[in-house]
Coordinates of C-alpha atoms and ligand atoms in Angstrom, one line a residue:
X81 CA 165.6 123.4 183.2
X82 CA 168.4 121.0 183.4
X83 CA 167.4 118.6 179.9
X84 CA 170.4 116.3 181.7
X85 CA 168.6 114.8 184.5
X86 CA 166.8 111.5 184.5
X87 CA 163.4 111.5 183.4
X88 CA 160.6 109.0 184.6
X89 CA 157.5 107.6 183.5
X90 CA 154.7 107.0 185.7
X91 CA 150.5 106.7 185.6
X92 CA 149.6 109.5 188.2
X93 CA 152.2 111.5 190.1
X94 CA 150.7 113.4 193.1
X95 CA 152.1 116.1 194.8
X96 CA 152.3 116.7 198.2
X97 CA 152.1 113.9 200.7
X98 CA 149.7 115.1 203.5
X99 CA 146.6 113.5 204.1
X100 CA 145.2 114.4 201.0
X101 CA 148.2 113.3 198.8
X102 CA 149.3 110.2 200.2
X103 CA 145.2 109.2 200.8
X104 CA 145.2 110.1 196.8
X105 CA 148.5 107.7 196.3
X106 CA 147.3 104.4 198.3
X107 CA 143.7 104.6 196.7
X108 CA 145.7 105.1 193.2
X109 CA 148.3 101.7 194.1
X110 CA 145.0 99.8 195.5
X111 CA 143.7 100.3 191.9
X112 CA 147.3 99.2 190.8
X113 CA 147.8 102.1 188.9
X114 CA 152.2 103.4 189.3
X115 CA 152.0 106.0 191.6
X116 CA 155.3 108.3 192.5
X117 CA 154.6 110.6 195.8
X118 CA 156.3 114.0 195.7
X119 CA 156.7 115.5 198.8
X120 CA 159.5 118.0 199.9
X121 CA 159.1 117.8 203.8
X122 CA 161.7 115.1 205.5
X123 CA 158.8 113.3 206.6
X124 CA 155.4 112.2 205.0
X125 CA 152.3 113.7 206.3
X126 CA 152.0 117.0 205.7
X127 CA 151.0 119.7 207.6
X128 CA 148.6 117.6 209.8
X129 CA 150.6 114.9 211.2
X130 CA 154.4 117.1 210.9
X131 CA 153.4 120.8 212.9
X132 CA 149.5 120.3 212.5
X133 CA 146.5 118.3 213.6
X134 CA 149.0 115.5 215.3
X135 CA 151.6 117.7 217.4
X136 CA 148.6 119.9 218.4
X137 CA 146.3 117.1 219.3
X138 CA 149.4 115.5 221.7
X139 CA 150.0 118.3 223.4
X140 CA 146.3 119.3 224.0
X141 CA 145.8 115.6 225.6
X142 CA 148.5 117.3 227.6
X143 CA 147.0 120.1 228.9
X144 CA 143.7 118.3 229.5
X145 CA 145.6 115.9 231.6
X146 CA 146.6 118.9 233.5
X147 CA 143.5 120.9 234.0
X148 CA 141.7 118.0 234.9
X149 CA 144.3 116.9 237.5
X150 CA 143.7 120.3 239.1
X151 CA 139.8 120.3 239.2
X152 CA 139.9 116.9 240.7
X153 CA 140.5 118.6 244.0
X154 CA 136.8 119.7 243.8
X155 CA 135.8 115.8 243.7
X156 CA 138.3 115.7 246.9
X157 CA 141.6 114.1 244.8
X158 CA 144.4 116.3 245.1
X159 CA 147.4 116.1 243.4
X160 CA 150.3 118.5 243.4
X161 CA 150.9 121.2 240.9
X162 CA 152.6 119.4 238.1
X163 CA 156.1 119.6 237.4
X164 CA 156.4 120.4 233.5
X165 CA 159.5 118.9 231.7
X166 CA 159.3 120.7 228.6
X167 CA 162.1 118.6 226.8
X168 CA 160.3 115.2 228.1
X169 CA 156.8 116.7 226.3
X170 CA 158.9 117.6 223.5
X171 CA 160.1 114.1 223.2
X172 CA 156.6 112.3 223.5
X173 CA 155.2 114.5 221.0
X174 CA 158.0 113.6 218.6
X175 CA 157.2 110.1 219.2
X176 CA 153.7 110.7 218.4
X177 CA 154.4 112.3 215.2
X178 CA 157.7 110.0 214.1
X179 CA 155.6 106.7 214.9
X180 CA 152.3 108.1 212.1
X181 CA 155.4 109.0 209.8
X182 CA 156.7 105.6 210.0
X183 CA 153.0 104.3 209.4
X184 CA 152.5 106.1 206.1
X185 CA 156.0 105.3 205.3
X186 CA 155.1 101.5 205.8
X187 CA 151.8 101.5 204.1
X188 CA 153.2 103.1 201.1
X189 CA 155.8 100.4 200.6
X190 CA 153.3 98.2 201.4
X191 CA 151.7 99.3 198.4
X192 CA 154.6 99.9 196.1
X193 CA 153.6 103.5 195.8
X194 CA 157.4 105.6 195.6
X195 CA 158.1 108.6 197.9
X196 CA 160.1 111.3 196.6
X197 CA 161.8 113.9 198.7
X198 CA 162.1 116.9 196.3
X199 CA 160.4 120.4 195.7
X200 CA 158.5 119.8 192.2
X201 CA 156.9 122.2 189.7
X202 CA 155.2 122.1 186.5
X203 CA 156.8 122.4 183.5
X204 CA 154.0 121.8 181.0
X205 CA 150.9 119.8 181.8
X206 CA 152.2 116.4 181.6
X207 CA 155.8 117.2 182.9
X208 CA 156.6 118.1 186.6
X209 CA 160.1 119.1 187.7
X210 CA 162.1 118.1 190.5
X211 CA 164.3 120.0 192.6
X212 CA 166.8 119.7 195.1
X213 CA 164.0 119.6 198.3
X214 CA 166.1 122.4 200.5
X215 CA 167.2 124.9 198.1
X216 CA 164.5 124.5 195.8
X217 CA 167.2 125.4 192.9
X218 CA 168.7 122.6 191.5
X219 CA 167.0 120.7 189.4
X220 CA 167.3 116.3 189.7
X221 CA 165.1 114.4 187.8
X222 CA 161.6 114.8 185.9
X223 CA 158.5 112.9 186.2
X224 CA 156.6 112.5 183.0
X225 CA 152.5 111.3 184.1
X226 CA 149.7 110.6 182.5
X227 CA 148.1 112.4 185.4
X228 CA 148.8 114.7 188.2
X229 CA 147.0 115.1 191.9
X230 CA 147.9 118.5 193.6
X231 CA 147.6 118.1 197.0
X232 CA 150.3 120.9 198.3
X233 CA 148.4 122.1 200.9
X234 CA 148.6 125.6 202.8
X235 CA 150.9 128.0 204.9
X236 CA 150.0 130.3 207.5
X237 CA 148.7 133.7 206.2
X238 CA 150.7 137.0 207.1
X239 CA 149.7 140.3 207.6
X240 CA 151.9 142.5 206.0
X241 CA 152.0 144.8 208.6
X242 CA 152.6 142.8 211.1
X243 CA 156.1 140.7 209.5
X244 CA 158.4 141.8 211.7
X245 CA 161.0 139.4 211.5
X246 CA 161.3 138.4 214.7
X247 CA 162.5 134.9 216.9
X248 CA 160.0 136.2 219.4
X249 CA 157.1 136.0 216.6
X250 CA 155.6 132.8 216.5
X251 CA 153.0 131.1 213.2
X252 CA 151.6 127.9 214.7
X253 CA 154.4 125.9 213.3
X254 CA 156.9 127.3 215.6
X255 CA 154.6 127.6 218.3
X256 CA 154.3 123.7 218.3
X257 CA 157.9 123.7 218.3
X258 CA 157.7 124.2 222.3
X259 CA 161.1 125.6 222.3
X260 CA 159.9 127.5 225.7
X261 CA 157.5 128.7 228.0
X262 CA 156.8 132.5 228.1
X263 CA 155.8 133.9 230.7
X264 CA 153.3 135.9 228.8
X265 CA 151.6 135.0 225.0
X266 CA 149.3 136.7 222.6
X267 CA 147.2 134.9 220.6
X268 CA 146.4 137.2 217.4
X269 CA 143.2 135.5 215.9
X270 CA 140.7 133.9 217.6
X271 CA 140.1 131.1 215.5
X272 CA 140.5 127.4 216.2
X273 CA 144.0 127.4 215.5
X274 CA 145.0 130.0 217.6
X275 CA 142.0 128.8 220.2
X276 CA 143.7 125.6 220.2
X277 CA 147.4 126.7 220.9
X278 CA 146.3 129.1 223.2
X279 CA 144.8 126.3 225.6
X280 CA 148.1 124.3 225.6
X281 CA 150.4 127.4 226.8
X282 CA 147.5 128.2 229.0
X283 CA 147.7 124.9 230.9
X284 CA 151.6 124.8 230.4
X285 CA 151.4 128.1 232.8
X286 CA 151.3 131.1 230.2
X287 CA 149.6 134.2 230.5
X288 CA 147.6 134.1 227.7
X289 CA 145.8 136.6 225.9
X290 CA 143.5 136.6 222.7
X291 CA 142.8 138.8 220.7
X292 CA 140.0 139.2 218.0
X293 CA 139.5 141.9 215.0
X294 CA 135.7 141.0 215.0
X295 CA 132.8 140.8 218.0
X296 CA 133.4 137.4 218.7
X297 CA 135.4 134.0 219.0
X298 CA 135.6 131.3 216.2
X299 CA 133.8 133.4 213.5
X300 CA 130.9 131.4 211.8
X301 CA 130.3 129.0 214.1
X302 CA 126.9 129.4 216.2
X303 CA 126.8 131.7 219.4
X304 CA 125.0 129.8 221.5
X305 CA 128.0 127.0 221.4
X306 CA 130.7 129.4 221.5
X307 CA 129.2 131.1 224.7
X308 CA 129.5 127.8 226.6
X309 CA 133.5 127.8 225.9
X310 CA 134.3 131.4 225.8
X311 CA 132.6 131.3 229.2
X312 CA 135.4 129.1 230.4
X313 CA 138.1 130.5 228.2
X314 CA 137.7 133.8 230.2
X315 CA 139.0 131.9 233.2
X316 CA 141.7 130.0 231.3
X317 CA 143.1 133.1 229.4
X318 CA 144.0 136.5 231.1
X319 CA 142.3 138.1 228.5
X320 CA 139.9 137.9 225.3
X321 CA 139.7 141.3 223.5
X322 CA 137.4 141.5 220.9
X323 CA 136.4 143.8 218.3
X324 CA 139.7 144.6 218.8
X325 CA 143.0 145.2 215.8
X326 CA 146.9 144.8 216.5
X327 CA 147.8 148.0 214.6
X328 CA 151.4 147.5 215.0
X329 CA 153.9 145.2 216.4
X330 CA 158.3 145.6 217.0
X331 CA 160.8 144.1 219.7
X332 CA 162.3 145.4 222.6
X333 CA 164.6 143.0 223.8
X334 CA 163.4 139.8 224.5
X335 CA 159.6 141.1 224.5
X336 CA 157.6 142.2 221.8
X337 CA 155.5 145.4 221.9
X338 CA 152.3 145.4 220.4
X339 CA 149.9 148.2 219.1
X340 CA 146.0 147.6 219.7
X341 CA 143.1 149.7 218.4
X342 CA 139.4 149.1 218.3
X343 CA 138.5 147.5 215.4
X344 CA 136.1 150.3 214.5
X345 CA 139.1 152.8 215.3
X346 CA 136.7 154.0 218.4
X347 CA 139.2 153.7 221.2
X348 CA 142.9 155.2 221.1
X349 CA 145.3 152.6 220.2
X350 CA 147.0 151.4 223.6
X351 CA 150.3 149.0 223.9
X352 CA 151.3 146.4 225.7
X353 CA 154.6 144.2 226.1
X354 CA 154.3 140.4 225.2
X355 CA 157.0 137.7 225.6
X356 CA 155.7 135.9 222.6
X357 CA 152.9 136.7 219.9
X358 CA 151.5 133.7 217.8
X359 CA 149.9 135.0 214.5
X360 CA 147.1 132.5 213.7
X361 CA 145.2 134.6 211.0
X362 CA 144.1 132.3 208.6
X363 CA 146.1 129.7 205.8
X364 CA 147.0 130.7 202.5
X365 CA 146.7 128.2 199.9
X366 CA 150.6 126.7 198.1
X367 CA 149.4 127.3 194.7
X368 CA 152.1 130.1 194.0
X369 CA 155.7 128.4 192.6
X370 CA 154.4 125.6 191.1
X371 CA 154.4 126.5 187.7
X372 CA 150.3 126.3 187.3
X373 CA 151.1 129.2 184.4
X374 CA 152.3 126.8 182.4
X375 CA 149.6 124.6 182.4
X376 CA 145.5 125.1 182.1
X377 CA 145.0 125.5 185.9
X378 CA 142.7 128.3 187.0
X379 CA 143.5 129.5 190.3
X380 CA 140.6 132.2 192.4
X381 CA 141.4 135.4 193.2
X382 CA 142.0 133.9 196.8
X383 CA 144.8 131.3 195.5
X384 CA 142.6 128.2 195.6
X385 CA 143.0 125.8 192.2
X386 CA 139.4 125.6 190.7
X387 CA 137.9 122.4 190.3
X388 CA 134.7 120.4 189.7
X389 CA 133.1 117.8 191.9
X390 CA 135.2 115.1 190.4
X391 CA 138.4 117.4 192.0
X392 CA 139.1 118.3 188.0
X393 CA 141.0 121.2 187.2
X394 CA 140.8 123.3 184.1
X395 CA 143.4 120.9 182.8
X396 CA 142.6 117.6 181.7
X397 CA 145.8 115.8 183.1
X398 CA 145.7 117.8 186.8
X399 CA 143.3 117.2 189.8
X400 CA 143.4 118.8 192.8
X401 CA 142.6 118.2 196.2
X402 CA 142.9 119.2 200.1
X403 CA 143.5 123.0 201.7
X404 CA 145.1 124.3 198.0
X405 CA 141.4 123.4 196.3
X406 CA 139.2 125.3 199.2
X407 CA 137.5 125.5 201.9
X408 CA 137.0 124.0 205.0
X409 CA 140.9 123.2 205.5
X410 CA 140.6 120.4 207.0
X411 CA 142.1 116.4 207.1
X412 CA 138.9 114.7 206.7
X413 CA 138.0 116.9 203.7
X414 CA 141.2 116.3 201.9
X415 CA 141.7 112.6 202.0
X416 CA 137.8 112.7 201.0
X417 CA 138.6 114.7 198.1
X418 CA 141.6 112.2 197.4
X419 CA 139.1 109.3 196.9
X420 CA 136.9 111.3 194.4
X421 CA 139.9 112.4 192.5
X422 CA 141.2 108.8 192.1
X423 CA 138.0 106.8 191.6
X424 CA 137.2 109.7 188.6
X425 CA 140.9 109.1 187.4
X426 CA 139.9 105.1 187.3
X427 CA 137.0 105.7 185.6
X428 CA 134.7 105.1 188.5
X429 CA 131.5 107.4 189.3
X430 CA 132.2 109.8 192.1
X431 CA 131.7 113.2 193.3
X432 CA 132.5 115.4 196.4
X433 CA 128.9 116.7 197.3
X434 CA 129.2 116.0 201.5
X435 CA 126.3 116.4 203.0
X436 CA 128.4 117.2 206.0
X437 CA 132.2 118.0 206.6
X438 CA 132.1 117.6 210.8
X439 CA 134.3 120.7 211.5
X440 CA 136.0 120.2 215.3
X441 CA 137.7 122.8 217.6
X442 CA 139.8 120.8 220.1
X443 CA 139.7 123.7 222.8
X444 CA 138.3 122.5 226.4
X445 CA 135.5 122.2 226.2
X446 CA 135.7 121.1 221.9
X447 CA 133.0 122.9 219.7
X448 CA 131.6 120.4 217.0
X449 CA 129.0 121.0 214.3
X450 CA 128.3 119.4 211.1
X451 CA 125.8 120.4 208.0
X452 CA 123.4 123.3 208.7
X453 CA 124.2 125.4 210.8
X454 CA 121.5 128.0 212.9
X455 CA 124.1 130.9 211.6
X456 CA 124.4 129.9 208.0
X457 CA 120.5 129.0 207.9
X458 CA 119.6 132.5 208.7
X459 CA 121.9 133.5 206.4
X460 CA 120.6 132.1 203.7
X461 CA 116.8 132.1 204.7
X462 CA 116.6 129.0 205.5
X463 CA 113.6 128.4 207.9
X464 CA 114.4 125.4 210.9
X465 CA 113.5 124.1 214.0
X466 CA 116.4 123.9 216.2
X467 CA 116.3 121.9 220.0
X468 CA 118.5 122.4 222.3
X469 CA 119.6 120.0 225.7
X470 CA 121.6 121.7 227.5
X471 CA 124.4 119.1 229.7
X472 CA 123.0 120.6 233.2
X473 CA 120.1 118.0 232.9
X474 CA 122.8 115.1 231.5
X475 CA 123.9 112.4 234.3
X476 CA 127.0 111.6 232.4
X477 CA 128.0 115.0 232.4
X478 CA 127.1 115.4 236.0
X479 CA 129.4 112.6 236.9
X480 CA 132.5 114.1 235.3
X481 CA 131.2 117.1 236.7
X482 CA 131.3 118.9 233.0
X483 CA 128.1 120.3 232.9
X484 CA 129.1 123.3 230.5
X485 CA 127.5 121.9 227.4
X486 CA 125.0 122.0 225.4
X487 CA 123.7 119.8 222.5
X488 CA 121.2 121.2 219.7
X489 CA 120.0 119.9 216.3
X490 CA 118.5 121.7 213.9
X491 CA 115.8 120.0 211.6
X492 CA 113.6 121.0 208.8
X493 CA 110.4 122.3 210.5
X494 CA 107.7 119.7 208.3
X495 CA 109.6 116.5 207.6
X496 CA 111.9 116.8 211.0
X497 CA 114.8 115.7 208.6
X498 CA 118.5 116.6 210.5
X499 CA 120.3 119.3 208.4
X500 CA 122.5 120.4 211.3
X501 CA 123.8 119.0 214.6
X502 CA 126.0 121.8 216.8
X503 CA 127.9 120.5 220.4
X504 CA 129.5 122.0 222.7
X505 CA 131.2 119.9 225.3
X506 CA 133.6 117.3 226.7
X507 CA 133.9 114.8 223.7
X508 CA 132.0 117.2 221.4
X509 CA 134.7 115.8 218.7
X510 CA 133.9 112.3 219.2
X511 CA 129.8 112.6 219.6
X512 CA 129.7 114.8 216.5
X513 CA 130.3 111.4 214.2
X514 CA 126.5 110.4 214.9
X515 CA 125.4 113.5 213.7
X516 CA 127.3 113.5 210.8
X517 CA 125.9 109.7 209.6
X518 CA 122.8 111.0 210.9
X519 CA 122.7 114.0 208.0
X520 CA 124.6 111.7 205.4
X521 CA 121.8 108.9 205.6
X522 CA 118.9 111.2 205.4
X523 CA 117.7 110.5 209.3
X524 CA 114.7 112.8 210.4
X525 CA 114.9 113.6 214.6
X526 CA 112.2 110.5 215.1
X527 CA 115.3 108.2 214.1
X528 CA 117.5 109.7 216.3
X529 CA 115.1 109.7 219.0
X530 CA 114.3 106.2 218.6
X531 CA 117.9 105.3 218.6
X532 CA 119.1 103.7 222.1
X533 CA 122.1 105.4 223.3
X534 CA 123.8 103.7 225.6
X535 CA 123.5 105.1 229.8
X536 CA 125.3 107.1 231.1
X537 CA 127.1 108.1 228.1
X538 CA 127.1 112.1 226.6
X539 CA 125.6 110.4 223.5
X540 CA 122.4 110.7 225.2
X541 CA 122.6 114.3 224.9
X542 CA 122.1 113.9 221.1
X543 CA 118.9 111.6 221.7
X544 CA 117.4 113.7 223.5
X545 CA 118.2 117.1 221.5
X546 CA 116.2 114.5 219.1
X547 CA 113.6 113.7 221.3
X548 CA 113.0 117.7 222.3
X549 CA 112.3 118.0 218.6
X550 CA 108.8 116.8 219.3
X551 CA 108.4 119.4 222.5
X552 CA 109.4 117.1 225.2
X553 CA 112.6 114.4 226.4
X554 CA 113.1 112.8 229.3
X555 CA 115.2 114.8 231.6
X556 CA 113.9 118.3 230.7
X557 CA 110.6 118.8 230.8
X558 CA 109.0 121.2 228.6
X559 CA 105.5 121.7 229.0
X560 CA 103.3 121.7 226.0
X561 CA 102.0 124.8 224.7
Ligands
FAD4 P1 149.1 119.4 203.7 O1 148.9 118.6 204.9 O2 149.3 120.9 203.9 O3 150.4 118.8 202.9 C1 150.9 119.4 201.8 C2 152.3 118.9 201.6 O4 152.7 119.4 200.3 C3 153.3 119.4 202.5 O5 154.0 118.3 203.1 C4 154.3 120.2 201.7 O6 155.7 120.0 202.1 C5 154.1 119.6 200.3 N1 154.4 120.6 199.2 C6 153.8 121.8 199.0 N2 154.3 122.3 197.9 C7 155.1 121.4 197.4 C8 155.9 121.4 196.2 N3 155.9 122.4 195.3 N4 156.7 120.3 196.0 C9 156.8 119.3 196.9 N5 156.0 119.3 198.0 C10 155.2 120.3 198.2 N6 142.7 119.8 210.3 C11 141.9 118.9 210.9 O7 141.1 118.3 210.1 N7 141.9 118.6 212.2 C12 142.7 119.3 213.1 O8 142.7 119.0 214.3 C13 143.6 120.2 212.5 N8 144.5 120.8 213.3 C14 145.4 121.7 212.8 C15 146.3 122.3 213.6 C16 147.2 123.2 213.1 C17 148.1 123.9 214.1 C18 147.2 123.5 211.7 C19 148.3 124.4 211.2 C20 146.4 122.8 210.9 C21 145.4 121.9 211.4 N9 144.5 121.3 210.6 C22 143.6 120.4 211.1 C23 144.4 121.5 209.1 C24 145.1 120.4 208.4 O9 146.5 120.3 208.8 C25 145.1 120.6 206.9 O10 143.7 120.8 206.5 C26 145.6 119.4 206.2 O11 147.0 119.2 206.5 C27 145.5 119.6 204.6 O12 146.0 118.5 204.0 P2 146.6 118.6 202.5 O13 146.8 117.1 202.1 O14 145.7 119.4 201.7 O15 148.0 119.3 202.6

């Protein structure tokens, strides 16, 4: 450490200025404590609004606008085949992201909270060192703080065997990069990430192809919604292949070729070429580098910083909050977390015990569920009543000619209280907000079904999951037993 470079003094320094950290900064400045923002990136935001949630969210609109411009010849509306201008989408999705950038960058000197460009690491628990943000070597300045927020986020995961350094090798970062359009793409992982990119090169006019080391898509959410979209992802990808392991991957030329075995090592490996192969296998949590040794941070055996339900680490000066203190990684969850972690810094009672986290895959149609779900309940022996209203009977849905949904709740079997609600649909992302409020107030499926919901809207859908709760709903007759 350079013992030359200016040293400053502030109340709470946070690192890392995604949603979580710079949600953690503005609730700090609100409470007019001095706040200093460390971020390295060139832009605030994080992953989410940089080569996350915000890029991937643009160009999904994208290629909704395109798939539903071709099924409107079915309602007798048709339009040409579109003509795709990959620099003009690159351009509107840099828009997108620069014009959120300039909104945090706004709000923060609105609030008098300072953003730092540098790469920082602890050098004791009240000292944090910064350094030179591109080379990550040369040291400028040190923040002295009364406390620290980490809020550093995640990275896509590797698979050692599969690091081939390659331009033709994509994580999801580059793959938002749109620098072309392969004529072929695997999709290694079939999470939501990879779900998610997959259905933008998809529309864009790849050959896609999925594919998944265990029997299904999305592991651990329910089956019964992720049969409604893998149903239509079989017509949108060329391929899903499940149960099924990329052993081995290397380039030839301008393609990669790729290794595949079954999963259980039943079939003999086969190999195919690929112009492009995105690796969405899970995020690792940031928590290596930053000098946590030197401090009394615990970090689990999976690299996440432990901490309590006031986002307390080991270490009385350090919180932490976001992808780098656990699961879900998600948005919503961090700048949650960053709330807690201030209002406990100010003195204020608060905990992180959600009753619900919504959790939202953006794939056409989205998959939504929030608390309980059927998979988890029956993991843990957890007895419920589940309803289930399937779109087919919805008018909405009928009118946008989207029947492939389905809406179910799942309640305790006694007191009809909602501990889950799972959708799959048009809108899922949007319609799962009442279910979340619904679990967060306490609301039993009488509530819900006594709610109005507005005609013809796919919010019905949820009332009447409600209202099936009790054997019976309007449009879908049941007959009692
Ligand atoms: P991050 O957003 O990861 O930010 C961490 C920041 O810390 C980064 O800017 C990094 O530069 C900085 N940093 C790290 N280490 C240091 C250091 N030592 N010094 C200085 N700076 C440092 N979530 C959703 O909820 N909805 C979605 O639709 C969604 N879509 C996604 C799509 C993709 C393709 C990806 C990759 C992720 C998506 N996510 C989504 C997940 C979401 O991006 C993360 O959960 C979220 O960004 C986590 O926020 P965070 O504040 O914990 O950290």
């Amino acid at each position: 450490m350079n013992e030359n470079v200016p040293t400053r003094e502030t109340d709470l320094v946070v690192i890392g200025a995604g949603p979580g950290g710079y949600s953690a900064a503005f609730a700090a400045a609100d409470r007019e404590m001095k706040v200093i923002l460390v971020d390295a990136g060139e832009h605030p935001g994080g992953v989410c609004l940089n080569r996350g949630c915000i890029p991937s969210k643009t160009l999904l609109h994208i290629a909704g606008l395109i798939n539903q411009a071709r099924e409107a010849a079915g309602f007798g509306l048709k339009f040409q085949p579109p003509e795709i201008d990959l620099a003009g989408l690159r351009r509107w999705r840099d828009r997108v992201v620069g014009k959120n950038a300039a909104g945090v960058r706004q709000l923060a000197r609105a609030r008098g909270v300072e953003i730092v460009r540098a790469w920082a690491r602890l050098q004791d628990s009240q000292t944090l060192v910064l350094a030179d943000a591109s080379n990550h070597q040369q040291d400028v300045g040190r923040v002295r703080f009364d406390k620290a927020i980490l809020a550093v986020g995640s990275r896509p995961s590797i698979i050692p065997a599969l690091d081939i350094d390659s331009p033709h090798v994509w994580d999801s970062t580059a793959a938002l990069e749109l620098s072309d359009l392969p004529a072929s793409l695997l999709v290694i992982g079939g999470g939501y990430i990879g779900l998610e990119v997959g259905t933008i090169y998809a529309a864009l006019g790849s050959e896609v192809t999925v594919v998944e080391m265990t029997d299904g898509l999305l592991p651990g959410a329910d089956r019964d919604l992720v049969r409604v979209l893998q149903s239509r992802l079989t017509r949108t990808f060329k391929d899903i292949l499940l149960s099924t392991k990329v052993t081995q991957m290397a380039e030839t030329g301008s393609a990669v070729s790729v290794t595949f075995a079954g999963a259980g090592g039943e079939s003999p490996a086969w190999q195919q070429s690929f112009d492009r192969v995105l690796l969405a296998v899970g995020r690792t949590p940031n928590s290596d580098r930053l000098g946590l040794e030197k401090t009394n941070v615990k970090v689990s055996a999976r690299g996440f910083v432990e901490v309590d339900q006031q986002q307390r680490t080991a270490d009385d000066h350090i919180y932490a909050i976001g992808d780098v203190a656990g699961d879900p990684m998600l948005a919503h969850k961090a700048s949650r977390q960053a709330k807690v972690a201030v209002e406990a810094i100010a003195g204020e009672p608060a905990a992180f015990e959600p009753r619900a986290i919504p959790a939202v895959v953006f794939t056409d149609p989205e998959i939504a569920w929030a608390g309980l779900t059927e998979t988890r309940a029956a993991q843990r022996g957890i007895e419920v009543q589940v309803s289930r209203f399937p779109w087919g009977a919805s008018g909405r849905a009928t009118a946008i000619g989207r029947n492939d949904g389905l809406t179910k709740i799942i309640v305790a079997p006694d007191s009809k209280r909602i501990l889950g609600v799972g959708i799959v649909g048009v809108g899922a992302g949007e319609l799962i907000a009442e279910g979340v409020l619904a679990i967060g107030m306490g609301a039993t499926a009488r509530d819900l079904a006594a709610s109005i919901h507005a005609h013809p809207t796919l919010s019905e859908t949820v009332g009447e999951a409600a209202e099936l709760a009790f054997g019976t709903a309007t449009h879908l007759y049941r007959p009692p037993r």
